PDB file of C-alpha atoms in Angstrom:
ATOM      1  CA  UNK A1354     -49.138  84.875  14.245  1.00 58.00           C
ATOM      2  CA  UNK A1355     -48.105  83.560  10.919  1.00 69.00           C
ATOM      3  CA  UNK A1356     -50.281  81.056   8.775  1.00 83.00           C
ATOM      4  CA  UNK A1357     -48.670  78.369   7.023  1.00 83.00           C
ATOM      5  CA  UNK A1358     -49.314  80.093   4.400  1.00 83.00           C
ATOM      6  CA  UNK A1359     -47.496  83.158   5.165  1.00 83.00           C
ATOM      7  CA  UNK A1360     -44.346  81.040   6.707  1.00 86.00           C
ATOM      8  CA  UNK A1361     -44.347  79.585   3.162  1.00 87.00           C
ATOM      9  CA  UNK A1362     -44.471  82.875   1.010  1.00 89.00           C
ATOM     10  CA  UNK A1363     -41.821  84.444   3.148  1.00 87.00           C
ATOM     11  CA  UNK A1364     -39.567  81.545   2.785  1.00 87.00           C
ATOM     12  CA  UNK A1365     -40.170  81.691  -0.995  1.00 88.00           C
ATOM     13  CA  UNK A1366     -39.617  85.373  -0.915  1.00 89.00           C
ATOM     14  CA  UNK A1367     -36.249  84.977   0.908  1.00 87.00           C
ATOM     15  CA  UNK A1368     -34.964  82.323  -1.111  1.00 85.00           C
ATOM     16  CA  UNK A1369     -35.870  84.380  -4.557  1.00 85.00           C
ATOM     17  CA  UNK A1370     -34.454  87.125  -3.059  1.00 85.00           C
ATOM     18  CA  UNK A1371     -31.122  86.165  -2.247  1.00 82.00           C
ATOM     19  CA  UNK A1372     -31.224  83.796  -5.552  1.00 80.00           C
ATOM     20  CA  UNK A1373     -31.449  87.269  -7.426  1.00 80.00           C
ATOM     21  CA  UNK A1374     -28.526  88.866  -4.840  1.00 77.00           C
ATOM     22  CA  UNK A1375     -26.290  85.756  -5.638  1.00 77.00           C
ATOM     23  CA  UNK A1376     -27.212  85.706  -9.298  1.00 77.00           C
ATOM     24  CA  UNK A1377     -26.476  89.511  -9.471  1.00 73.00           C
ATOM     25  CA  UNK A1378     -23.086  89.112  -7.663  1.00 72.00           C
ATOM     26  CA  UNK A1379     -22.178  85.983 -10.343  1.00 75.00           C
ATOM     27  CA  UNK A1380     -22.876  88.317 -13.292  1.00 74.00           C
ATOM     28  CA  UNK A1381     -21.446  91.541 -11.846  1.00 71.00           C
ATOM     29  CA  UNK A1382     -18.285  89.399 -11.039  1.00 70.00           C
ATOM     30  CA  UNK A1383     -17.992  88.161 -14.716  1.00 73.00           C
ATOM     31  CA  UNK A1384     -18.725  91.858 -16.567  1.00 72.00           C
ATOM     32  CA  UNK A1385     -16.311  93.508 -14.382  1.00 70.00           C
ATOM     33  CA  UNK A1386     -13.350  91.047 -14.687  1.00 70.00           C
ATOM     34  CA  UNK A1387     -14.372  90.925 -18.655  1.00 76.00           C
ATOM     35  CA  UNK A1388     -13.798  87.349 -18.523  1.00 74.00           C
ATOM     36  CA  UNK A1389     -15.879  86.032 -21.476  1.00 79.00           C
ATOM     37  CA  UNK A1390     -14.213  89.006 -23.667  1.00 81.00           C
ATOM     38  CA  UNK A1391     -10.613  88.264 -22.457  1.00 76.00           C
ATOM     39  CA  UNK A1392     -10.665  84.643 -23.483  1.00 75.00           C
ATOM     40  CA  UNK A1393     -12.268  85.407 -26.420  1.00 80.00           C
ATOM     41  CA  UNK A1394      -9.329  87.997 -27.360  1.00 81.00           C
ATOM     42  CA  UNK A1395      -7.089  85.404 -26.105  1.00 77.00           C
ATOM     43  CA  UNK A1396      -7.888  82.887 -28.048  1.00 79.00           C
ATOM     44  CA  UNK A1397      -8.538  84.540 -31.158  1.00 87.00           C
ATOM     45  CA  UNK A1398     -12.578  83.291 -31.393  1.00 87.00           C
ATOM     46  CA  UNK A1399     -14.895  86.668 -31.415  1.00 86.00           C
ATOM     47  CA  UNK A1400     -17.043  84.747 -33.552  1.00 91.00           C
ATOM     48  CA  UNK A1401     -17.937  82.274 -30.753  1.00 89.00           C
ATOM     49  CA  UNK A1402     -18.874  84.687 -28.384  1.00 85.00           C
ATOM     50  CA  UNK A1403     -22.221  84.132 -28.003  1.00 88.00           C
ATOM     51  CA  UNK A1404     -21.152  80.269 -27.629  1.00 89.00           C
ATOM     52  CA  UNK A1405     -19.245  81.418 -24.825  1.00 84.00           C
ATOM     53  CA  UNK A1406     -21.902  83.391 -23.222  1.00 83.00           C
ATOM     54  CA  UNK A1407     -24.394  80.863 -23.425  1.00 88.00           C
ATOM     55  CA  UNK A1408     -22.398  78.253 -22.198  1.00 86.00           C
ATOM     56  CA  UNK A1409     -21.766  80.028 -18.877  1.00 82.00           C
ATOM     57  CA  UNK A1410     -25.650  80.964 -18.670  1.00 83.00           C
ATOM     58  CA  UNK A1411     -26.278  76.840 -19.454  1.00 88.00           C
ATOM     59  CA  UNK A1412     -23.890  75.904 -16.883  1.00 83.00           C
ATOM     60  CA  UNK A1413     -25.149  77.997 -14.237  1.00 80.00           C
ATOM     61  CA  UNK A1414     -28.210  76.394 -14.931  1.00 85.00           C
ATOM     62  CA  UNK A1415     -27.223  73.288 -15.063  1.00 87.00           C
ATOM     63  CA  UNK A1416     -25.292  72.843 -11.818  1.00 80.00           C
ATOM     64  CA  UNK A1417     -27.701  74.863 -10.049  1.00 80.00           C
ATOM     65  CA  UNK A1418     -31.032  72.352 -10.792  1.00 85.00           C
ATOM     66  CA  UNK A1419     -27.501  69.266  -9.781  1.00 82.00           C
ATOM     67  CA  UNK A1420     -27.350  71.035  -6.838  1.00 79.00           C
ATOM     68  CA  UNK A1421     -31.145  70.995  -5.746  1.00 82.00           C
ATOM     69  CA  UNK A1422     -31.425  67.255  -7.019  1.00 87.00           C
ATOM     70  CA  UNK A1423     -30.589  64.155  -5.296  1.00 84.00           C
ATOM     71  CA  UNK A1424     -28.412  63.383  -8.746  1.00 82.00           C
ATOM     72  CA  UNK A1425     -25.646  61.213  -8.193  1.00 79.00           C
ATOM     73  CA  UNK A1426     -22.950  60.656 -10.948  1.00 75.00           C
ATOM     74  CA  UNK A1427     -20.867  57.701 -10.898  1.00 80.00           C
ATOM     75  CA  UNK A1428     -17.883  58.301 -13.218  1.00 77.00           C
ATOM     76  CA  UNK A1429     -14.958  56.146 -13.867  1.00 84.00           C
ATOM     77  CA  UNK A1430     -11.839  57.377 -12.653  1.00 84.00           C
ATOM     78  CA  UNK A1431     -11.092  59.195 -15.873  1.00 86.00           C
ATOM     79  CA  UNK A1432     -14.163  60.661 -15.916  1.00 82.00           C
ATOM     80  CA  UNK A1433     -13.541  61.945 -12.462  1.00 83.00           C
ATOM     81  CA  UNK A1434     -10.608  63.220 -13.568  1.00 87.00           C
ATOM     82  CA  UNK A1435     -11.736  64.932 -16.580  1.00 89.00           C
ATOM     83  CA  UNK A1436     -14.598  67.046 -14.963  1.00 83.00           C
ATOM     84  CA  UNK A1437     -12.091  67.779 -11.989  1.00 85.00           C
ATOM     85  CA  UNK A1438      -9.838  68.973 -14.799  1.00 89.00           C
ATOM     86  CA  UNK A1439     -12.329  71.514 -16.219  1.00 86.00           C
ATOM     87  CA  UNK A1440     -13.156  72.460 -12.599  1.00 84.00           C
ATOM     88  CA  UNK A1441      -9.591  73.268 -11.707  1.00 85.00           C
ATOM     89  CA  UNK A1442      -9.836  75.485 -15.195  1.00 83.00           C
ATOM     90  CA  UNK A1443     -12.447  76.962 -13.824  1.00 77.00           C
ATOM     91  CA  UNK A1444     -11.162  77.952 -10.866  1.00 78.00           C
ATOM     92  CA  UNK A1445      -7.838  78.868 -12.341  1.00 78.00           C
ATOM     93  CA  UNK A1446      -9.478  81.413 -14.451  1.00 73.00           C
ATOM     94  CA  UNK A1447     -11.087  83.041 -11.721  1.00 72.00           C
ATOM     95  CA  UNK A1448      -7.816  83.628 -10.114  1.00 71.00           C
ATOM     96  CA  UNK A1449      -5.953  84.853 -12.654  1.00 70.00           C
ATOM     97  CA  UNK A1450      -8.970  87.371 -13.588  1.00 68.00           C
ATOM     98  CA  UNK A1451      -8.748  88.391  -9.883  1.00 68.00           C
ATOM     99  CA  UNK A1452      -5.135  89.391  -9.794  1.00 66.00           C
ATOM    100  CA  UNK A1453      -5.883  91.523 -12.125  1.00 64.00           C
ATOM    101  CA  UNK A1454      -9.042  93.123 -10.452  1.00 63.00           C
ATOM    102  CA  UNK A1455      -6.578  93.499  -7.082  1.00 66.00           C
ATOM    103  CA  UNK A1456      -5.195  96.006  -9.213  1.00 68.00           C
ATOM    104  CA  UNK A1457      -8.028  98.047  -9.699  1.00 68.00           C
ATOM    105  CA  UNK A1458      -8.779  98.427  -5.688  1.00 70.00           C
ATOM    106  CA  UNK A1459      -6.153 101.503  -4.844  1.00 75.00           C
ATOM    107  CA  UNK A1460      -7.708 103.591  -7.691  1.00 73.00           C
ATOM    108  CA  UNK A1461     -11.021 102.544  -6.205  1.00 71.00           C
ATOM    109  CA  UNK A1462     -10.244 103.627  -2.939  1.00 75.00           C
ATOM    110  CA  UNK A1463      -8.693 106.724  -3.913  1.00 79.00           C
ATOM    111  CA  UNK A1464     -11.525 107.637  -6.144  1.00 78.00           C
ATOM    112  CA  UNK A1465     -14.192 106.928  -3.539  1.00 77.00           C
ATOM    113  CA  UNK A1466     -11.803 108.899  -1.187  1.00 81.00           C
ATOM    114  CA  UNK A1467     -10.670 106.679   1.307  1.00 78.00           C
ATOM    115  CA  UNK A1468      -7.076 106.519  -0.231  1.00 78.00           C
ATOM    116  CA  UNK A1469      -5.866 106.466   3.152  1.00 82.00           C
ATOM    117  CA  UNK A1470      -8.063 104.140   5.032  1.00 81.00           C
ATOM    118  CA  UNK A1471      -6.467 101.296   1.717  1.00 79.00           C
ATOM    119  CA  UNK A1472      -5.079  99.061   4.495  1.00 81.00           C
ATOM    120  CA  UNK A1473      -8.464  98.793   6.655  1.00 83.00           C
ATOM    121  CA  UNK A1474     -10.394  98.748   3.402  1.00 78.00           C
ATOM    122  CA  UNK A1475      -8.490  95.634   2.362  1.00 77.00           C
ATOM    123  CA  UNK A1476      -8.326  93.956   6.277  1.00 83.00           C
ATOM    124  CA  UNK A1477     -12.571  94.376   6.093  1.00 83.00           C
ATOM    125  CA  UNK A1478     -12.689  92.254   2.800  1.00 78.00           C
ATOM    126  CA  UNK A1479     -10.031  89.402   4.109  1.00 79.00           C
ATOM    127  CA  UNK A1480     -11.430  89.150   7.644  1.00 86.00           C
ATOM    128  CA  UNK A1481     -14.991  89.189   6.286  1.00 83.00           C
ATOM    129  CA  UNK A1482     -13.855  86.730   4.250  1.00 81.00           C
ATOM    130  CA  UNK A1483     -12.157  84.131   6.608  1.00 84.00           C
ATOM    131  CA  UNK A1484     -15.274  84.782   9.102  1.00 89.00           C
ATOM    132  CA  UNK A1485     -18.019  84.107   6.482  1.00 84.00           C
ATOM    133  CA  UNK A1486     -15.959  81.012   5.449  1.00 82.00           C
ATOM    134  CA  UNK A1487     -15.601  79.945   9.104  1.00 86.00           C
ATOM    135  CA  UNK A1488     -18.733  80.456   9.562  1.00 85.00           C
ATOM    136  CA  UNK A1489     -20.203  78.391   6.520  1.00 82.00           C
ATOM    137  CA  UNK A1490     -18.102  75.240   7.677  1.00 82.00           C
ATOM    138  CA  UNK A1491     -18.602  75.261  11.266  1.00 87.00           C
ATOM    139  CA  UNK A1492     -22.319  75.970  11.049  1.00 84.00           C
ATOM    140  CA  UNK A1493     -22.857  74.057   7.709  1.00 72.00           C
TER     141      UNK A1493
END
C-alpha cells in the first residue's frame, strides 16, 4: 500500500520527469530546425544572439509559471491584438522551420534503412498525431 507520502513523491517524480521529456523535446526541436541561428542570419544580428537565446529561455519560463498561476490579464483590445500578433509570429516561424525539416525525413529514412517503409513511416507520425490531439480534447 502506498503512504501519502509515497503517492506524493511519485507524483512529483512523474511530473519532473515528463517536465524534463517535454523540456528536452522543446530544445531538441529548436537545435535541429536551427531556428535561433536562421533568424539571426536572416536578419543580419549575430551580435544579438545571446539576446535571442535568452529571450526564448525567459519566455519559456515565463509562460510556463502563467500557465501554473491563476494570472488573469485583462488587455484592451489592442493589447489583445498585439500579443496575438507575436503569437501568430510565433507560430508562423515554427511552420516555416518545419517545411524545411519535412525535407530532411526521406534521407532519414533512407539512412536508418527503412527507405521503403517512407509512406508508413510518415502515416505513424500523422495518425499519431490526429489521435494524441483527439485524444487531448476529448479527454481534456
Amino acid at each position: 500500500m502506498i503512504t501519502l507520502f509515497g503517492e506524493a513523491f511519485l507524483a512529483a517524480f512523474i511530473g519532473l520527469a515528463g517536465g524534463i521529456a517535454v523540456g528536452s523535446g522543446m530544445v531538441a526541436f529548436l537545435v535541429v530546425l536551427d531556428i535561433i541561428p536562421r533568424l539571426a542570419q536572416i536578419t543580419r544580428s549575430f551580435s544579438k544572439i545571446h539576446a535571442y537565446e535568452a529571450a526564448v529561455v525567459l519566455g519559456s519560463l515565463l509562460f510556463t509559471w502563467v500557465d501554473f498561476s491563476d494570472l488573469h490579464l485583462h488587455l484592451f483590445p489592442m493589447g489583445a491584438a498585439l500579443f496575438g500578433l507575436f503569437a501568430g509570429c510565433f507560430v508562423g516561424l515554427l511552420a516555416a522551420a518545419l517545411t524545411e525539416i519535412v525535407n530532411v525525413l526521406p534521407i532519414l529514412a533512407k539512412r536508418v534503412g527503412m527507405d521503403s517503409y517512407r509512406i508508413v513511416l510518415l502515416m505513424a507520425m500523422i495518425f499519431g498525431k490526429v489521435i494524441g490531439s483527439l485524444f487531448e480534447w476529448i479527454f481534456y
